[in-house]
PDB file of C-alpha atoms in Angstrom:
ATOM      1  CA  MET A 165       0.000   0.000   0.000  1.00 55.00           C
ATOM      2  CA  ASN A 166       1.296   3.431  -0.783  1.00 71.00           C
ATOM      3  CA  ILE A 167       1.202   6.302   1.707  1.00 71.00           C
ATOM      4  CA  THR A 168      -1.450   8.225  -0.243  1.00 70.00           C
ATOM      5  CA  HIS A 169      -3.816   5.290   0.007  1.00 68.00           C
ATOM      6  CA  ILE A 170      -3.206   5.007   3.778  1.00 73.00           C
ATOM      7  CA  LEU A 171      -3.736   8.746   4.298  1.00 68.00           C
ATOM      8  CA  ARG A 172      -6.914   8.696   2.224  1.00 72.00           C
ATOM      9  CA  LYS A 173      -8.360   5.765   4.225  1.00 71.00           C
ATOM     10  CA  SER A 174      -7.376   7.428   7.520  1.00 70.00           C
ATOM     11  CA  PHE A 175      -9.022  10.664   6.447  1.00 69.00           C
ATOM     12  CA  LEU A 176     -12.258   8.886   5.514  1.00 66.00           C
ATOM     13  CA  ALA A 177     -12.284   6.954   8.799  1.00 66.00           C
ATOM     14  CA  LEU A 178     -11.776  10.176  10.781  1.00 64.00           C
ATOM     15  CA  LEU A 179     -14.509  11.885   8.782  1.00 61.00           C
ATOM     16  CA  GLY A 180     -16.873   8.984   9.510  1.00 64.00           C
ATOM     17  CA  LEU A 181     -16.137   9.180  13.241  1.00 59.00           C
ATOM     18  CA  LEU A 182     -16.604  12.940  13.426  1.00 57.00           C
ATOM     19  CA  PHE A 183     -20.017  12.835  11.861  1.00 56.00           C
ATOM     20  CA  SER A 184     -21.137   9.675  13.613  1.00 52.00           C
ATOM     21  CA  ALA A 185     -24.426  10.104  15.468  1.00 44.00           C
ATOM     22  CA  SER A 186     -23.154   8.140  18.461  1.00 44.00           C
ATOM     23  CA  LEU A 187     -20.141  10.419  18.894  1.00 45.00           C
ATOM     24  CA  TRP A 188     -22.224  13.616  18.950  1.00 46.00           C
ATOM     25  CA  ALA A 189     -25.202  12.142  20.840  1.00 44.00           C
ATOM     26  CA  HIS A 190     -26.557  14.079  23.799  1.00 46.00           C
ATOM     27  CA  GLY A 191     -27.529  11.116  25.955  1.00 43.00           C
ATOM     28  CA  GLY A 192     -27.148   7.384  25.715  1.00 41.00           C
ATOM     29  CA  ALA A 193     -28.783   4.021  26.084  1.00 39.00           C
ATOM     30  CA  ALA A 194     -30.365   2.856  29.319  1.00 42.00           C
ATOM     31  CA  GLY A 195     -27.709   2.343  31.950  1.00 42.00           C
ATOM     32  CA  THR A 196     -25.135   4.353  29.990  1.00 38.00           C
ATOM     33  CA  ASP A 197     -26.852   7.731  29.843  1.00 48.00           C
ATOM     34  CA  THR A 198     -24.311  10.550  30.023  1.00 53.00           C
ATOM     35  CA  ASP A 199     -26.783  13.429  29.866  1.00 61.00           C
ATOM     36  CA  GLN A 200     -25.523  15.922  32.450  1.00 68.00           C
ATOM     37  CA  CYS A 201     -28.562  18.154  31.938  1.00 82.00           C
ATOM     38  CA  LYS A 202     -31.142  15.964  33.572  1.00 81.00           C
ATOM     39  CA  PHE A 203     -31.925  15.240  37.145  1.00 77.00           C
ATOM     40  CA  GLU A 204     -34.072  12.900  39.122  1.00 80.00           C
ATOM     41  CA  LEU A 205     -37.226  14.313  40.723  1.00 78.00           C
ATOM     42  CA  GLU A 206     -38.186  10.960  42.179  1.00 80.00           C
ATOM     43  CA  PRO A 207     -36.482   7.566  41.834  1.00 81.00           C
ATOM     44  CA  SER A 208     -36.434   6.745  38.109  1.00 80.00           C
ATOM     45  CA  HIS A 209     -38.439   9.878  37.181  1.00 79.00           C
ATOM     46  CA  TRP A 210     -36.419  12.497  35.353  1.00 83.00           C
ATOM     47  CA  LEU A 211     -36.597  16.107  34.253  1.00 85.00           C
ATOM     48  CA  HIS A 212     -34.387  17.487  31.465  1.00 88.00           C
ATOM     49  CA  TYR A 213     -32.996  21.004  31.776  1.00 89.00           C
ATOM     50  CA  THR A 214     -31.447  23.309  29.164  1.00 92.00           C
ATOM     51  CA  ALA A 215     -30.360  26.941  29.519  1.00 93.00           C
ATOM     52  CA  TYR A 216     -30.204  29.456  26.673  1.00 94.00           C
ATOM     53  CA  GLN A 217     -28.864  32.979  26.298  1.00 93.00           C
ATOM     54  CA  PRO A 218     -30.418  33.726  22.888  1.00 93.00           C
ATOM     55  CA  ASN A 219     -29.164  37.292  22.483  1.00 92.00           C
ATOM     56  CA  ALA A 220     -25.511  36.516  23.194  1.00 90.00           C
ATOM     57  CA  PHE A 221     -25.321  32.897  21.980  1.00 88.00           C
ATOM     58  CA  PRO A 222     -28.292  32.340  19.634  1.00 88.00           C
ATOM     59  CA  ALA A 223     -27.442  28.822  18.479  1.00 84.00           C
ATOM     60  CA  GLU A 224     -26.116  27.315  21.707  1.00 89.00           C
ATOM     61  CA  ASP A 225     -27.537  25.622  24.755  1.00 90.00           C
ATOM     62  CA  PHE A 226     -25.978  25.318  28.196  1.00 91.00           C
ATOM     63  CA  CYS A 227     -26.348  23.243  31.309  1.00 88.00           C
ATOM     64  CA  ALA A 228     -24.073  23.559  34.351  1.00 88.00           C
ATOM     65  CA  ASN A 229     -22.189  26.646  33.111  1.00 91.00           C
ATOM     66  CA  ILE A 230     -24.020  29.677  31.780  1.00 92.00           C
ATOM     67  CA  PRO A 231     -21.567  32.152  30.204  1.00 93.00           C
ATOM     68  CA  ARG A 232     -22.968  35.543  31.214  1.00 92.00           C
ATOM     69  CA  ALA A 233     -24.634  37.273  34.128  1.00 92.00           C
ATOM     70  CA  ASN A 234     -27.038  40.171  33.451  1.00 93.00           C
ATOM     71  CA  GLU A 235     -28.083  38.621  30.134  1.00 93.00           C
ATOM     72  CA  LEU A 236     -31.506  37.364  29.034  1.00 95.00           C
ATOM     73  CA  THR A 237     -31.572  33.733  30.126  1.00 95.00           C
ATOM     74  CA  LEU A 238     -34.143  31.052  29.388  1.00 95.00           C
ATOM     75  CA  LEU A 239     -34.255  27.949  31.566  1.00 94.00           C
ATOM     76  CA  VAL A 240     -36.274  25.232  29.854  1.00 94.00           C
ATOM     77  CA  PHE A 241     -37.465  22.093  31.620  1.00 92.00           C
ATOM     78  CA  ASP A 242     -38.925  19.073  29.828  1.00 91.00           C
ATOM     79  CA  TYR A 243     -40.764  16.445  31.821  1.00 86.00           C
ATOM     80  CA  GLN A 244     -39.607  13.012  30.783  1.00 82.00           C
ATOM     81  CA  ASP A 245     -42.588  11.471  32.573  1.00 80.00           C
ATOM     82  CA  MET A 246     -46.226  12.110  31.691  1.00 83.00           C
ATOM     83  CA  LYS A 247     -47.280  11.970  35.346  1.00 80.00           C
ATOM     84  CA  TYR A 248     -45.773  15.383  36.117  1.00 82.00           C
ATOM     85  CA  ARG A 249     -48.134  17.074  33.660  1.00 85.00           C
ATOM     86  CA  ASP A 250     -50.956  16.503  36.144  1.00 84.00           C
ATOM     87  CA  MET A 251     -48.968  17.613  39.183  1.00 86.00           C
ATOM     88  CA  SER A 252     -48.406  21.106  40.478  1.00 90.00           C
ATOM     89  CA  VAL A 253     -44.720  22.032  40.203  1.00 91.00           C
ATOM     90  CA  GLU A 254     -43.016  25.221  41.383  1.00 93.00           C
ATOM     91  CA  PHE A 255     -39.647  26.573  40.291  1.00 94.00           C
ATOM     92  CA  GLU A 256     -37.201  28.820  42.127  1.00 95.00           C
ATOM     93  CA  VAL A 257     -33.661  30.029  41.371  1.00 95.00           C
ATOM     94  CA  THR A 258     -31.452  31.173  44.266  1.00 96.00           C
ATOM     95  CA  LYS A 259     -27.968  32.684  44.542  1.00 95.00           C
ATOM     96  CA  GLU A 260     -25.751  30.440  46.644  1.00 94.00           C
ATOM     97  CA  PRO A 261     -24.506  30.174  49.327  1.00 93.00           C
ATOM     98  CA  GLU A 262     -26.694  33.066  50.540  1.00 94.00           C
ATOM     99  CA  GLY A 263     -29.946  31.514  49.312  1.00 93.00           C
ATOM    100  CA  THR A 264     -31.159  34.847  47.896  1.00 94.00           C
ATOM    101  CA  ARG A 265     -34.145  34.343  45.581  1.00 95.00           C
ATOM    102  CA  VAL A 266     -33.516  35.444  41.986  1.00 95.00           C
ATOM    103  CA  PHE A 267     -36.605  33.965  40.348  1.00 95.00           C
ATOM    104  CA  PHE A 268     -39.798  32.228  41.464  1.00 95.00           C
ATOM    105  CA  LEU A 269     -42.652  30.574  39.543  1.00 95.00           C
ATOM    106  CA  PRO A 270     -45.521  29.503  41.826  1.00 94.00           C
ATOM    107  CA  GLY A 271     -46.822  25.938  41.676  1.00 91.00           C
ATOM    108  CA  ALA A 272     -48.860  25.195  38.565  1.00 91.00           C
ATOM    109  CA  LYS A 273     -49.707  22.273  36.299  1.00 90.00           C
ATOM    110  CA  HIS A 274     -47.838  22.344  33.002  1.00 88.00           C
ATOM    111  CA  LYS A 275     -49.914  20.197  30.648  1.00 89.00           C
ATOM    112  CA  LYS A 276     -47.515  20.579  27.685  1.00 90.00           C
ATOM    113  CA  GLY A 277     -44.704  18.945  29.644  1.00 88.00           C
ATOM    114  CA  THR A 278     -42.348  21.850  28.956  1.00 91.00           C
ATOM    115  CA  VAL A 279     -41.772  24.798  31.259  1.00 92.00           C
ATOM    116  CA  GLU A 280     -39.817  27.878  30.188  1.00 94.00           C
ATOM    117  CA  LEU A 281     -38.522  30.223  32.870  1.00 93.00           C
ATOM    118  CA  LYS A 282     -37.660  33.589  31.348  1.00 95.00           C
ATOM    119  CA  LEU A 283     -35.178  35.649  33.342  1.00 94.00           C
ATOM    120  CA  PRO A 284     -35.180  38.945  31.352  1.00 94.00           C
ATOM    121  CA  ASN A 285     -31.985  40.162  33.040  1.00 92.00           C
ATOM    122  CA  GLY A 286     -30.548  36.729  33.719  1.00 92.00           C
ATOM    123  CA  VAL A 287     -28.877  36.334  37.080  1.00 93.00           C
ATOM    124  CA  PRO A 288     -27.584  39.502  38.751  1.00 92.00           C
ATOM    125  CA  GLU A 289     -23.945  38.515  39.215  1.00 93.00           C
ATOM    126  CA  ALA A 290     -21.392  35.844  38.443  1.00 93.00           C
ATOM    127  CA  GLY A 291     -21.349  32.912  40.824  1.00 94.00           C
ATOM    128  CA  LYS A 292     -23.135  29.755  41.892  1.00 95.00           C
ATOM    129  CA  TYR A 293     -26.899  29.319  41.643  1.00 95.00           C
ATOM    130  CA  LEU A 294     -29.348  26.599  42.569  1.00 94.00           C
ATOM    131  CA  ILE A 295     -32.550  25.644  40.773  1.00 93.00           C
ATOM    132  CA  HIS A 296     -35.198  24.328  43.180  1.00 93.00           C
ATOM    133  CA  ILE A 297     -37.999  22.258  41.699  1.00 91.00           C
ATOM    134  CA  THR A 298     -40.767  21.369  44.095  1.00 90.00           C
ATOM    135  CA  LEU A 299     -43.571  18.884  43.442  1.00 87.00           C
ATOM    136  CA  VAL A 300     -46.672  20.160  45.195  1.00 86.00           C
ATOM    137  CA  PRO A 301     -49.027  17.166  45.386  1.00 80.00           C
ATOM    138  CA  ASP A 302     -52.725  17.483  46.200  1.00 78.00           C
ATOM    139  CA  GLN A 303     -52.047  15.235  49.183  1.00 77.00           C
ATOM    140  CA  GLY A 304     -48.893  14.252  50.998  1.00 76.00           C
ATOM    141  CA  GLU A 305     -45.652  16.093  51.446  1.00 82.00           C
ATOM    142  CA  ARG A 306     -43.818  18.320  49.031  1.00 84.00           C
ATOM    143  CA  LEU A 307     -40.818  16.882  47.244  1.00 84.00           C
ATOM    144  CA  ASP A 308     -37.790  19.065  46.428  1.00 87.00           C
ATOM    145  CA  ALA A 309     -35.129  18.457  43.804  1.00 86.00           C
ATOM    146  CA  HIS A 310     -32.145  20.736  43.185  1.00 89.00           C
ATOM    147  CA  MET A 311     -29.681  21.376  40.409  1.00 89.00           C
ATOM    148  CA  GLY A 312     -26.797  23.827  40.536  1.00 90.00           C
ATOM    149  CA  PHE A 313     -25.220  25.927  37.825  1.00 92.00           C
ATOM    150  CA  ASN A 314     -22.486  28.532  37.550  1.00 92.00           C
ATOM    151  CA  ALA A 315     -23.097  31.810  35.753  1.00 93.00           C
ATOM    152  CA  GLY A 316     -20.863  34.559  34.440  1.00 89.00           C
ATOM    153  CA  GLY A 317     -17.724  32.542  33.808  1.00 81.00           C
ATOM    154  CA  GLY A 318     -17.554  33.417  30.120  1.00 73.00           C
ATOM    155  CA  LYS A 319     -17.745  30.986  27.256  1.00 67.00           C
ATOM    156  CA  ALA A 320     -14.998  28.415  27.040  1.00 55.00           C
ATOM    157  CA  VAL A 321     -14.181  26.479  23.899  1.00 52.00           C
ATOM    158  CA  SER A 322     -15.709  23.046  24.300  1.00 54.00           C
ATOM    159  CA  LYS A 323     -13.826  19.820  23.671  1.00 58.00           C
ATOM    160  CA  ASN A 324     -16.136  19.185  20.705  1.00 60.00           C
ATOM    161  CA  ASN A 325     -15.066  22.505  19.174  1.00 64.00           C
ATOM    162  CA  LEU A 326     -11.386  21.688  19.701  1.00 68.00           C
ATOM    163  CA  LEU A 327     -11.933  18.329  18.010  1.00 72.00           C
ATOM    164  CA  LEU A 328     -13.651  20.074  15.126  1.00 71.00           C
ATOM    165  CA  TYR A 329     -10.760  22.566  14.773  1.00 75.00           C
ATOM    166  CA  ALA A 330      -8.257  19.687  14.749  1.00 78.00           C
ATOM    167  CA  PHE A 331     -10.333  17.945  12.089  1.00 79.00           C
ATOM    168  CA  PHE A 332     -10.363  21.014   9.837  1.00 79.00           C
ATOM    169  CA  ALA A 333      -6.618  21.516  10.330  1.00 80.00           C
ATOM    170  CA  PHE A 334      -6.028  17.883   9.345  1.00 81.00           C
ATOM    171  CA  ALA A 335      -8.391  18.236   6.369  1.00 81.00           C
ATOM    172  CA  GLY A 336      -6.565  21.393   5.232  1.00 78.00           C
ATOM    173  CA  LEU A 337      -3.197  19.640   5.427  1.00 81.00           C
ATOM    174  CA  TYR A 338      -4.602  16.681   3.511  1.00 83.00           C
ATOM    175  CA  VAL A 339      -5.946  18.935   0.738  1.00 78.00           C
ATOM    176  CA  LEU A 340      -2.567  20.687   0.604  1.00 79.00           C
ATOM    177  CA  TYR A 341      -0.867  17.273   0.399  1.00 79.00           C
ATOM    178  CA  LEU A 342      -3.057  16.239  -2.526  1.00 82.00           C
ATOM    179  CA  SER A 343      -2.856  19.508  -4.426  1.00 82.00           C
ATOM    180  CA  HIS A 344       0.707  20.772  -3.906  1.00 80.00           C
ATOM    181  CA  ALA A 345       3.481  18.639  -5.415  1.00 84.00           C
ATOM    182  CA  GLY A 346       6.261  20.301  -3.359  1.00 85.00           C
ATOM    183  CA  PHE A 347       4.442  19.736  -0.046  1.00 82.00           C
ATOM    184  CA  LYS A 348       3.576  16.161  -1.074  1.00 85.00           C
ATOM    185  CA  SER A 349       7.203  15.347  -1.879  1.00 87.00           C
ATOM    186  CA  LYS A 350       8.378  16.747   1.493  1.00 87.00           C
ATOM    187  CA  VAL A 351       5.745  14.721   3.384  1.00 83.00           C
ATOM    188  CA  ASP A 352       6.593  11.581   1.416  1.00 85.00           C
ATOM    189  CA  GLU A 353      10.289  12.195   2.101  1.00 88.00           C
ATOM    190  CA  ALA A 354       9.641  12.626   5.842  1.00 85.00           C
ATOM    191  CA  ILE A 355       7.562   9.439   5.944  1.00 85.00           C
ATOM    192  CA  ALA A 356      10.266   7.535   4.053  1.00 87.00           C
ATOM    193  CA  LYS A 357      12.798   8.687   6.686  1.00 87.00           C
ATOM    194  CA  LEU A 358      10.487   7.512   9.489  1.00 84.00           C
ATOM    195  CA  LYS A 359      10.173   4.084   7.869  1.00 83.00           C
ATOM    196  CA  SER A 360      13.913   3.579   7.641  1.00 78.00           C
TER     197      SER A 360
END
């Protein structure tokens, strides 16, 4: 096999991996779920959470780290169980460790199964926050679940973005290798030296 053939096959394999649905998947199969944006309200009953800052980052969603304070923030909750649609649920966001209330939505039934909390000015300052979700049953005791997030830390480049940048750098070098005879001869020469 010549080196061009090996490089071409490697490039195609890398391309297949990068665009594989399982590599970019948000969650996983039962028992292997890696979704960090969901939490358990009751044993085996889950709620999915996603945060958005549509003015600053229109095409991105967040979970445990929200980039900016004092920025329109939407917190969206999706019930993964139908039973919660008939239960009264209240939502509260507090600044921690002080416990200062930033947002409160009184208990209500959300028949659609999706609840959007709109914080027009986001959270007031950078730091740690806690989302309190309380099931308010018609009878029995209230049940609280909590999920924390950090706000105002800025937007970091994700590992997925770094992988994508590396892919495009590799693709650019490969195109240069195929289209530029001088570069191709130097690469082939370097590979020949490595083999010997």
